[in-house]
PDB file of C-alpha atoms in Angstrom:
ATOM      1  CA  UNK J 205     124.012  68.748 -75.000  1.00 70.00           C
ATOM      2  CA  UNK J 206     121.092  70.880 -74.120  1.00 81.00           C
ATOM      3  CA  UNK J 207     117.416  68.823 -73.830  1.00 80.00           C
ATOM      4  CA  UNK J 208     114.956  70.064 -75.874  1.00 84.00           C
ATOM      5  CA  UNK J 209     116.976  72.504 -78.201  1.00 90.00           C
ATOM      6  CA  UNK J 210     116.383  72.087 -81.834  1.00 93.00           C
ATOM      7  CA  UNK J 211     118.934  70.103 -83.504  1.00 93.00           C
ATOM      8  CA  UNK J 212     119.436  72.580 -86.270  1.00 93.00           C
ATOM      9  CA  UNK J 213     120.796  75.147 -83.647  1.00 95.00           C
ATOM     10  CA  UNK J 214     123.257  72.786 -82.796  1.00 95.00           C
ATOM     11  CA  UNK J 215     124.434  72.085 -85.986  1.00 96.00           C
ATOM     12  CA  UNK J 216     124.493  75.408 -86.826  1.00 96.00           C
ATOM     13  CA  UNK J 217     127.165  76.119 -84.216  1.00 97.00           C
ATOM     14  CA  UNK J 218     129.199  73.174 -84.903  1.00 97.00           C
ATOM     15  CA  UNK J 219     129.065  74.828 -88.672  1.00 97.00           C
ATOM     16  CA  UNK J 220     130.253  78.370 -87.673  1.00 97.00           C
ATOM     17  CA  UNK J 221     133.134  76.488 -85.129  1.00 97.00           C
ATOM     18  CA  UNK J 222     134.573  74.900 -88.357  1.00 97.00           C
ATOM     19  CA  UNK J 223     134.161  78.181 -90.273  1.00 96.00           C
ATOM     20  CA  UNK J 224     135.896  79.668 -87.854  1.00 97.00           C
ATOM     21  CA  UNK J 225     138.874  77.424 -87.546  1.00 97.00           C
ATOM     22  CA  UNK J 226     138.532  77.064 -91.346  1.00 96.00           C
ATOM     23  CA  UNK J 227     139.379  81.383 -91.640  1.00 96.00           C
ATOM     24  CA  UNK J 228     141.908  80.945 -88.767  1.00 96.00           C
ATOM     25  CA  UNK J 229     143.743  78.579 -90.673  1.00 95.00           C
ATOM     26  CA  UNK J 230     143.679  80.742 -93.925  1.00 93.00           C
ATOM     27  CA  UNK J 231     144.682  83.669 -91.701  1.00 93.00           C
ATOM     28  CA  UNK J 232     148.332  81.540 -91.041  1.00 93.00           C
ATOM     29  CA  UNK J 233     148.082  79.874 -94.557  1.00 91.00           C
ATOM     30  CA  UNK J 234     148.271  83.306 -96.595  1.00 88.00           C
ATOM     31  CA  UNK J 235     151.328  84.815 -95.159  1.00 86.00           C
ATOM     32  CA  UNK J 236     154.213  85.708 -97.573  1.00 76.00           C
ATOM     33  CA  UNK J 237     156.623  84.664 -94.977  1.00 82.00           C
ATOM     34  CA  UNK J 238     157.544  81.207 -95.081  1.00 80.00           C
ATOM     35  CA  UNK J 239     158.113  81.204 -90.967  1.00 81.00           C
ATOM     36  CA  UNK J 240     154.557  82.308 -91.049  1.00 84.00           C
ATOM     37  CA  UNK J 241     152.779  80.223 -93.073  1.00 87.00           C
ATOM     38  CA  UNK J 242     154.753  76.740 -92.681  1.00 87.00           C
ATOM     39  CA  UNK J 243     153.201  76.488 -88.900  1.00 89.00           C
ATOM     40  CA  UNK J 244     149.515  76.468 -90.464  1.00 91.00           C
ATOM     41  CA  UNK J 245     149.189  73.310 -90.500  1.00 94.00           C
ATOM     42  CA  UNK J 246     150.937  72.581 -87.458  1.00 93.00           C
ATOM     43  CA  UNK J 247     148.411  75.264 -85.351  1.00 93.00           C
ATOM     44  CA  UNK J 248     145.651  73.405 -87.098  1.00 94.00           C
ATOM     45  CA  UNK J 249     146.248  70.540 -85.727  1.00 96.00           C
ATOM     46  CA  UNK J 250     146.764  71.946 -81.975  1.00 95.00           C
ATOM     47  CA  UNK J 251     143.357  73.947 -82.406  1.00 96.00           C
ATOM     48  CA  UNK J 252     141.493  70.532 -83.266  1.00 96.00           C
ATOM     49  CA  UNK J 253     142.775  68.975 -80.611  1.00 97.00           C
ATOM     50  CA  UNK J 254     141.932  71.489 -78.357  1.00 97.00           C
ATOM     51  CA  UNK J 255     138.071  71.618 -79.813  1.00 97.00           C
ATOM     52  CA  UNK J 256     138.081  67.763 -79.610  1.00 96.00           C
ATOM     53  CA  UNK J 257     139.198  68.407 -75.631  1.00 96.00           C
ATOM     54  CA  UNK J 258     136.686  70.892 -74.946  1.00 96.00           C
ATOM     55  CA  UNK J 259     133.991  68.751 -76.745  1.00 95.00           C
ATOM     56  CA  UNK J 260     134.784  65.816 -74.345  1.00 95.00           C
ATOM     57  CA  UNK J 261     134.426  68.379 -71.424  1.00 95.00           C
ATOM     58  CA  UNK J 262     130.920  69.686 -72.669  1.00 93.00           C
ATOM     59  CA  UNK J 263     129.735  66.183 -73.377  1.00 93.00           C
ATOM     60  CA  UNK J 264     130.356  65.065 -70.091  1.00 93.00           C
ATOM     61  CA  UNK J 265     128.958  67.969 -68.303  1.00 90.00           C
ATOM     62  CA  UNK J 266     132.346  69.150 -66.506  1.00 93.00           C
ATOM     63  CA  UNK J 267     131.107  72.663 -66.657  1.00 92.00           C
ATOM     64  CA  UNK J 268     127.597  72.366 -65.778  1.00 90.00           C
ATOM     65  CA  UNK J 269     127.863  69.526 -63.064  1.00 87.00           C
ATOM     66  CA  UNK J 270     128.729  72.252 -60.509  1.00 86.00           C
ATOM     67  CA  UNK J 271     127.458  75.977 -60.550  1.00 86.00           C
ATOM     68  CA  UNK J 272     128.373  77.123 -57.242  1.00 88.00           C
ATOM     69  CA  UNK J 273     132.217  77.410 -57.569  1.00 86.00           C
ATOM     70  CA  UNK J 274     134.128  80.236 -58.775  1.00 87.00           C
ATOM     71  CA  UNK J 275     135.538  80.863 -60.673  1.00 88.00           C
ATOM     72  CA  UNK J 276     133.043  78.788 -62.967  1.00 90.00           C
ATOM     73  CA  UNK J 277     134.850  75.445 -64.704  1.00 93.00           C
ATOM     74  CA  UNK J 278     134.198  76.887 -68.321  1.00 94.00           C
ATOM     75  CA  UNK J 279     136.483  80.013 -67.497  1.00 93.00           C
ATOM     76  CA  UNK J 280     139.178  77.456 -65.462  1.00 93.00           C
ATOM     77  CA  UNK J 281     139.364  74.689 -68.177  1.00 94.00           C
ATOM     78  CA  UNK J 282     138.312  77.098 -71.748  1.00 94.00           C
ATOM     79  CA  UNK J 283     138.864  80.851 -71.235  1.00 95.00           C
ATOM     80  CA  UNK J 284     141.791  80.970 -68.489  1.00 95.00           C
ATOM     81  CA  UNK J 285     143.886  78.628 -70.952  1.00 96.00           C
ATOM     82  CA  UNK J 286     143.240  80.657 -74.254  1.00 95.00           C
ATOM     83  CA  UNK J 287     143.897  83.919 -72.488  1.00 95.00           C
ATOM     84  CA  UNK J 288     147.254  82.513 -71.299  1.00 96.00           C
ATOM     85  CA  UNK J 289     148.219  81.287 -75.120  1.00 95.00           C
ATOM     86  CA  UNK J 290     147.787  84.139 -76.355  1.00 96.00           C
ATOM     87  CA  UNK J 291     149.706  86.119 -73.817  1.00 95.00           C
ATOM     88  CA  UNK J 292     152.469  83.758 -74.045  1.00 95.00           C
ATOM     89  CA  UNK J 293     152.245  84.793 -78.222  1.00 94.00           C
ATOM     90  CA  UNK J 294     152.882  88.522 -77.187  1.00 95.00           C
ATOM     91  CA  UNK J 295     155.057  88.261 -75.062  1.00 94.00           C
ATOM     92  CA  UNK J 296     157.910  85.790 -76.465  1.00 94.00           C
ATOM     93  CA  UNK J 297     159.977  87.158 -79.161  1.00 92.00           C
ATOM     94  CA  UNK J 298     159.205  84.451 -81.478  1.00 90.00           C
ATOM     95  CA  UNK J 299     155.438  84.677 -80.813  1.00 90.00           C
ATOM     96  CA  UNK J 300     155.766  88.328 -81.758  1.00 91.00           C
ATOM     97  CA  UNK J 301     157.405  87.575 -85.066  1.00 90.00           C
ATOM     98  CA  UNK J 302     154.752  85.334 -85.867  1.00 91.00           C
ATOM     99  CA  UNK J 303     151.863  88.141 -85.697  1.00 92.00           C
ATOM    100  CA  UNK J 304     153.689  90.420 -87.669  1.00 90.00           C
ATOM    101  CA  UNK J 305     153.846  88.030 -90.167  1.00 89.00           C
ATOM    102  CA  UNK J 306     149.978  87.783 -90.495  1.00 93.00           C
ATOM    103  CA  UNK J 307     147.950  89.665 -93.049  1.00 93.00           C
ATOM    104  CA  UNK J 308     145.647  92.441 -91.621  1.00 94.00           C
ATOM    105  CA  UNK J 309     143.468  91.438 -94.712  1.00 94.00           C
ATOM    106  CA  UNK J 310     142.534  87.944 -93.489  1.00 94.00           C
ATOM    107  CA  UNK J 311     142.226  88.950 -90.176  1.00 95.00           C
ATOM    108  CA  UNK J 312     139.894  91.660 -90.695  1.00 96.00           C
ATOM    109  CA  UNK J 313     137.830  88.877 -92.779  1.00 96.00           C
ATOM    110  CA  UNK J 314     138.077  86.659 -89.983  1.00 96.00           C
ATOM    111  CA  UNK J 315     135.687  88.556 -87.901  1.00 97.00           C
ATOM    112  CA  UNK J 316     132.428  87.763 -90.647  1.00 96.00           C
ATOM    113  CA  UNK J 317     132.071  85.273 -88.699  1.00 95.00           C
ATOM    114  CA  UNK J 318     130.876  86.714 -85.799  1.00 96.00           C
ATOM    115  CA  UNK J 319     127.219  87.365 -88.076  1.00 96.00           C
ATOM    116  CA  UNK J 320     126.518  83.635 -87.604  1.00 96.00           C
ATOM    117  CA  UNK J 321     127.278  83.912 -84.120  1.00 96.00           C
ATOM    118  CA  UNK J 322     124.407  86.431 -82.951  1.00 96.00           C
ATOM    119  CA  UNK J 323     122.234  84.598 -84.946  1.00 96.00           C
ATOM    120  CA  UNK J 324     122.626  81.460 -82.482  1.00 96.00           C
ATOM    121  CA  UNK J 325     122.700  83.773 -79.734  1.00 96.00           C
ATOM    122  CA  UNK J 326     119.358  84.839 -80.486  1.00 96.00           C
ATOM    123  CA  UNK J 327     118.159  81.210 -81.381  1.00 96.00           C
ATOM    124  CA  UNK J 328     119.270  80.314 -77.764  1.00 96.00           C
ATOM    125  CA  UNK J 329     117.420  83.155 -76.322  1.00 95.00           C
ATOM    126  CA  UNK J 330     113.811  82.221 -78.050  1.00 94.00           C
ATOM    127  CA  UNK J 331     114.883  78.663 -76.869  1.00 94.00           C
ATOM    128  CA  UNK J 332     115.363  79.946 -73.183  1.00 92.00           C
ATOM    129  CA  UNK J 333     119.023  79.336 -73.059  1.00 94.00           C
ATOM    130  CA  UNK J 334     120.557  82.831 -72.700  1.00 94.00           C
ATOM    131  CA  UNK J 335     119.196  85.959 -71.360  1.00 95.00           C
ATOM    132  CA  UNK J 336     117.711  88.554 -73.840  1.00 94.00           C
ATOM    133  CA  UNK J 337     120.528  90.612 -72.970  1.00 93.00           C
ATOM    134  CA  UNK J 338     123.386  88.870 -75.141  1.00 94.00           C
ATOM    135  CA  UNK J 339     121.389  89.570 -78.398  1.00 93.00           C
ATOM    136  CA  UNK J 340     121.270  92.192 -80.277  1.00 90.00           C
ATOM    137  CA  UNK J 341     117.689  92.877 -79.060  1.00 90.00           C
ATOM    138  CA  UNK J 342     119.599  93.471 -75.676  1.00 90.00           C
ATOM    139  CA  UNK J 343     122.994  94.801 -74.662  1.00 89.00           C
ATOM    140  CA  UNK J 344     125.006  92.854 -77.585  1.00 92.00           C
ATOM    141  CA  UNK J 345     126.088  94.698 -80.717  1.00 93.00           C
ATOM    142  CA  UNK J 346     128.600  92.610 -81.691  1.00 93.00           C
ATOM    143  CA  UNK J 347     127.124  92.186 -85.130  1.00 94.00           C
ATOM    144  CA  UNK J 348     127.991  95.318 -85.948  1.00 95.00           C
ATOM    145  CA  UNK J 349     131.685  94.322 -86.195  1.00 95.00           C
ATOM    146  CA  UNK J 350     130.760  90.938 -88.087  1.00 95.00           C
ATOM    147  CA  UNK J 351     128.546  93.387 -90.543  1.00 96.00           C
ATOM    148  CA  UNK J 352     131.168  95.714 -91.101  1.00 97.00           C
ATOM    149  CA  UNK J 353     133.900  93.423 -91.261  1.00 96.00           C
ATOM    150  CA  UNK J 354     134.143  92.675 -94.739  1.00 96.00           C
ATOM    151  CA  UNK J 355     133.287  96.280 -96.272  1.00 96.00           C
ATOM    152  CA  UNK J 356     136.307  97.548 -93.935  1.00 96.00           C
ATOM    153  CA  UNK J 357     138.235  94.352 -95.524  1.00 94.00           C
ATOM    154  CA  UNK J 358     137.225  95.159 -98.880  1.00 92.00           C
ATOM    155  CA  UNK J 359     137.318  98.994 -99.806  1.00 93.00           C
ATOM    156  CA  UNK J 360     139.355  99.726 -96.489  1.00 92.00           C
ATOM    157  CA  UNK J 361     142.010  97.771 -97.061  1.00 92.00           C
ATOM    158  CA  UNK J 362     141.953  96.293-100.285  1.00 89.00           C
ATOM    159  CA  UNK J 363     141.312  99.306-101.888  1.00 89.00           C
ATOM    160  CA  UNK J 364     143.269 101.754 -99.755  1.00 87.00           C
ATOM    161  CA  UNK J 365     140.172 103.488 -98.737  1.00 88.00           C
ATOM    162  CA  UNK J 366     140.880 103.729 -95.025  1.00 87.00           C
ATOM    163  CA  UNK J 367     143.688 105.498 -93.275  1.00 88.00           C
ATOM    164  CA  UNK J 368     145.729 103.726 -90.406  1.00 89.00           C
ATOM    165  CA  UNK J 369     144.077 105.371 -88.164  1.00 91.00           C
ATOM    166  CA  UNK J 370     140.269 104.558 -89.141  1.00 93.00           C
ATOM    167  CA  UNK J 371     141.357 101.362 -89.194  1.00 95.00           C
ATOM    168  CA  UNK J 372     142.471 101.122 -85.985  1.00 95.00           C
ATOM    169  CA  UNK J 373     139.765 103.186 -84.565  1.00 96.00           C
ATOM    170  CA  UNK J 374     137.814 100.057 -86.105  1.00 97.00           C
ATOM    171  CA  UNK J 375     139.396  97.098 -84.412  1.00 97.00           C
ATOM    172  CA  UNK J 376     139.687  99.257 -80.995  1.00 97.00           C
ATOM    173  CA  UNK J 377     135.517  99.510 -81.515  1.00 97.00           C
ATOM    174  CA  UNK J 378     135.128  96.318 -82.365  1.00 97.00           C
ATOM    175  CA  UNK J 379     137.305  94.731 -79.736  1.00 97.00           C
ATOM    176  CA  UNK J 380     135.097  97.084 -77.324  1.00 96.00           C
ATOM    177  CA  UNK J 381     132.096  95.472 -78.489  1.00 96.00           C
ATOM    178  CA  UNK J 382     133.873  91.820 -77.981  1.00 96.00           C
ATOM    179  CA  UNK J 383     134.406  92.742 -74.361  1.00 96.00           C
ATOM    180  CA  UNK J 384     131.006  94.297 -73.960  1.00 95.00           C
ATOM    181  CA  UNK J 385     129.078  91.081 -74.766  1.00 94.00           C
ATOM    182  CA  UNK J 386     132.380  88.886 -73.034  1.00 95.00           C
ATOM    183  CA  UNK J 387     131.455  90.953 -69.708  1.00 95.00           C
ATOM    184  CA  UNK J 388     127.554  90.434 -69.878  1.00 94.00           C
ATOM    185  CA  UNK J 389     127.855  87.213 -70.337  1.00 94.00           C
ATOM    186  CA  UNK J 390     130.468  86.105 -67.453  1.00 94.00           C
ATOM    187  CA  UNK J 391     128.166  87.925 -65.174  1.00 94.00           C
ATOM    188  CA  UNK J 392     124.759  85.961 -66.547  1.00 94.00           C
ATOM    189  CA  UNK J 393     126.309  82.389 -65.820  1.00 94.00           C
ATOM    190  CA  UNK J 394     124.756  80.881 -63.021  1.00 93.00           C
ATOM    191  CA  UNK J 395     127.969  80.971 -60.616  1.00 91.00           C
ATOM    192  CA  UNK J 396     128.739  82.969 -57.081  1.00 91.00           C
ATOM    193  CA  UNK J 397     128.885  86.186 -59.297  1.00 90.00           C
ATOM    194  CA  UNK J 398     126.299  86.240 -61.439  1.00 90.00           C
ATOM    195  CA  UNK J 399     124.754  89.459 -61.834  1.00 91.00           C
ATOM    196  CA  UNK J 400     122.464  89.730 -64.693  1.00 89.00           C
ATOM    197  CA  UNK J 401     119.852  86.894 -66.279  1.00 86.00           C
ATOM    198  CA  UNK J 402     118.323  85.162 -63.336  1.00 89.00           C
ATOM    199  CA  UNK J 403     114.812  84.524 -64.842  1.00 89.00           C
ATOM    200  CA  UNK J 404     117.030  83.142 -67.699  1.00 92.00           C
ATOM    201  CA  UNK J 405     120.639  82.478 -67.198  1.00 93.00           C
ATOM    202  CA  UNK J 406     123.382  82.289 -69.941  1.00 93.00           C
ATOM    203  CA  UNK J 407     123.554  77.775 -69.452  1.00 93.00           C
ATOM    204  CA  UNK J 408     124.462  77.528 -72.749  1.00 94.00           C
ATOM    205  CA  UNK J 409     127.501  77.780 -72.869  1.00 95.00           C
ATOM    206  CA  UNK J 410     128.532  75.201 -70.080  1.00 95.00           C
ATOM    207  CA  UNK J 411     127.216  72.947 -72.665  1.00 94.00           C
ATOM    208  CA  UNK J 412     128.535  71.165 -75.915  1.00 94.00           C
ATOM    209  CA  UNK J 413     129.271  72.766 -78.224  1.00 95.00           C
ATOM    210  CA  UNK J 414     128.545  76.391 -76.680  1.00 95.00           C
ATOM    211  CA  UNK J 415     131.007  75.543 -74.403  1.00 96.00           C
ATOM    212  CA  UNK J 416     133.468  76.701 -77.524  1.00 97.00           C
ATOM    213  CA  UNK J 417     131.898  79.973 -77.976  1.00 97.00           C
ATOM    214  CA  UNK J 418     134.139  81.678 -74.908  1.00 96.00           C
ATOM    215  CA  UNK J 419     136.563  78.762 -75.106  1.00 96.00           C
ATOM    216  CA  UNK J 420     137.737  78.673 -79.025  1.00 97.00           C
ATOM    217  CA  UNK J 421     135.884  81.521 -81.105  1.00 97.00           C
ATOM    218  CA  UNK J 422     135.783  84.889 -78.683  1.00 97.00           C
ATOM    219  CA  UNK J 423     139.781  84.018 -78.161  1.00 97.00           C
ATOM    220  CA  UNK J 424     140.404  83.730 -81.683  1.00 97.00           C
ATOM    221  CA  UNK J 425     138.032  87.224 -82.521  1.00 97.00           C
ATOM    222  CA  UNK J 426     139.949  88.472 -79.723  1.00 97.00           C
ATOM    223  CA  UNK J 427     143.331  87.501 -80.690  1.00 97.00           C
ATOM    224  CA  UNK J 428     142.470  88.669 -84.630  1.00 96.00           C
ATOM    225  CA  UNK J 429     141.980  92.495 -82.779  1.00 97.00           C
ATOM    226  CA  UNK J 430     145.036  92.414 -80.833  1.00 97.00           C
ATOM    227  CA  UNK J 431     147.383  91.381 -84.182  1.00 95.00           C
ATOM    228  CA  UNK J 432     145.727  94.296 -85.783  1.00 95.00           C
ATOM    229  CA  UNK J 433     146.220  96.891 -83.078  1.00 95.00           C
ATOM    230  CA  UNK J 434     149.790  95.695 -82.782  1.00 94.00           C
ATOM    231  CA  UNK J 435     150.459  95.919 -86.400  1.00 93.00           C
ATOM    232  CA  UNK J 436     148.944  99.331 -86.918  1.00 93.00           C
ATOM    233  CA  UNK J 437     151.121 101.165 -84.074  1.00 91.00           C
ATOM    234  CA  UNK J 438     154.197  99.132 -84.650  1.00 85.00           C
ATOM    235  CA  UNK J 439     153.549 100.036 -88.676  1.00 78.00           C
ATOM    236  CA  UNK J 440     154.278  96.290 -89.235  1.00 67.00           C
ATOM    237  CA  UNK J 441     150.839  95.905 -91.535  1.00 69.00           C
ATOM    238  CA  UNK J 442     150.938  93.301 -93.500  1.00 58.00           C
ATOM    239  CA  UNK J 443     148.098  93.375 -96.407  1.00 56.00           C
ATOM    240  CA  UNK J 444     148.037  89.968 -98.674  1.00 46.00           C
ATOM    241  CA  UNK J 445     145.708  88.890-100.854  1.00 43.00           C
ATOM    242  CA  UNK J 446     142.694  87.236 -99.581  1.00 41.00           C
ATOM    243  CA  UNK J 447     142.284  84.603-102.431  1.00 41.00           C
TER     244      UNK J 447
END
């Protein structure tokens, strides 16, 4: 872990990981279709392991022993395997029955917590962690999406307020956002690359538990958009109850 951060920050983090794989789960858990939802516990189980491996890589400093390689360990061992999952999930037939079996309603949800997030973001900025530019005093408005998450839930779907199309003009904005802050911070790691940040470099996150931030929660905010998108064009919407 980090010297010198406040433990609060920490455990704040570990908090919104859980919350995160907590909504995930809920996500798979609500589905109508027994396929669906019969694998929730299953995927639950995977994505804990997985969190417990990339914990044991944080803890012993796999990504931070060695800045001068590229591409950088966290996007070899965390990003690079979570980008190939969920291709795999898109492109395989069965993977492609299994997101249209997920409710748009829970998904859209999912994304609150990206509020908690920014917060710690800006926590490891004041605590000289990340550069100023992956807040939302900088180049990250990410929050936005986490803020307007559950009113686009709520009245937009719930209630019927929002057409198809403003709801997919959402997730295509929000997933925008997701790659904006995604981008800026890749190219503010110290590494052969780095572009942006050098009087203070995004470390953070080549450290327990921020390791998980690109490893586990950006793929699972990422993977949320994509299921929407599809669902929308394909007219495969699926919209449950989120209770």
């Amino acid at each position: 872990m980090i010297i010198g951060l406040p433990l609060f920050v920490v455990v704040l983090f570990v908090l919104t990981i859980l919350f995160t794989l907590f909504l995930f789960y809920r996500v798979i858990k609500r589905s109508l279709q027994f396929n669906v939802s019969s694998k929730a516990n299953l995927l639950l189980i995977v994505l804990s392991l997985w969190i417990i491996v990339q914990a044991i890589l944080g803890l012993n400093f796999v990504f931070s022993s060695d800045t001068t390689v590229f591409p950088p360990k966290i996007a070899i061992m965390g990003v690079f395997p979570a980008i190939l999952s969920i291709m795999l999930v898109f492109l395989t037939r069965g993977g492609r029955k299994f997101i249209d079996g997920l409710p748009i309603l829970n998904l859209t949800y999912l994304h609150v917590g990206r509020i908690p997030v920014e917060i710690i973001l800006y926590l490891l900025f004041i605590n000289g962690t990340v550069p100023e530019l992956m807040t939302f005093e900088g180049r990250n408005f990410d929050i936005l999406a986490g803020i307007s998450a559950p009113l686009v839930a709520y009245f937009g779907i719930s209630k019927k307020k929002m057409a198809k199309g403003s709801l997919l003009a959402w997730n295509v904005i929000c997933l925008c956002l997701l790659i904006n802050i995604v981008a800026n911070a890749f190219l503010s790691v110290p590494s052969p690359i780095q572009k942006f940040g050098f009087d203070q470099p995004n470390i953070a996150v080549l450290y327990f538990p921020f390791s998980l931030l690109p490893a586990f929660i950006v793929p699972v905010m990422f993977f949320s958009h994509l299921v929407s998108i599809r669902q929308l064009l394909m007219n495969k919407v699926r919209v449950f109850d989120a209770n």
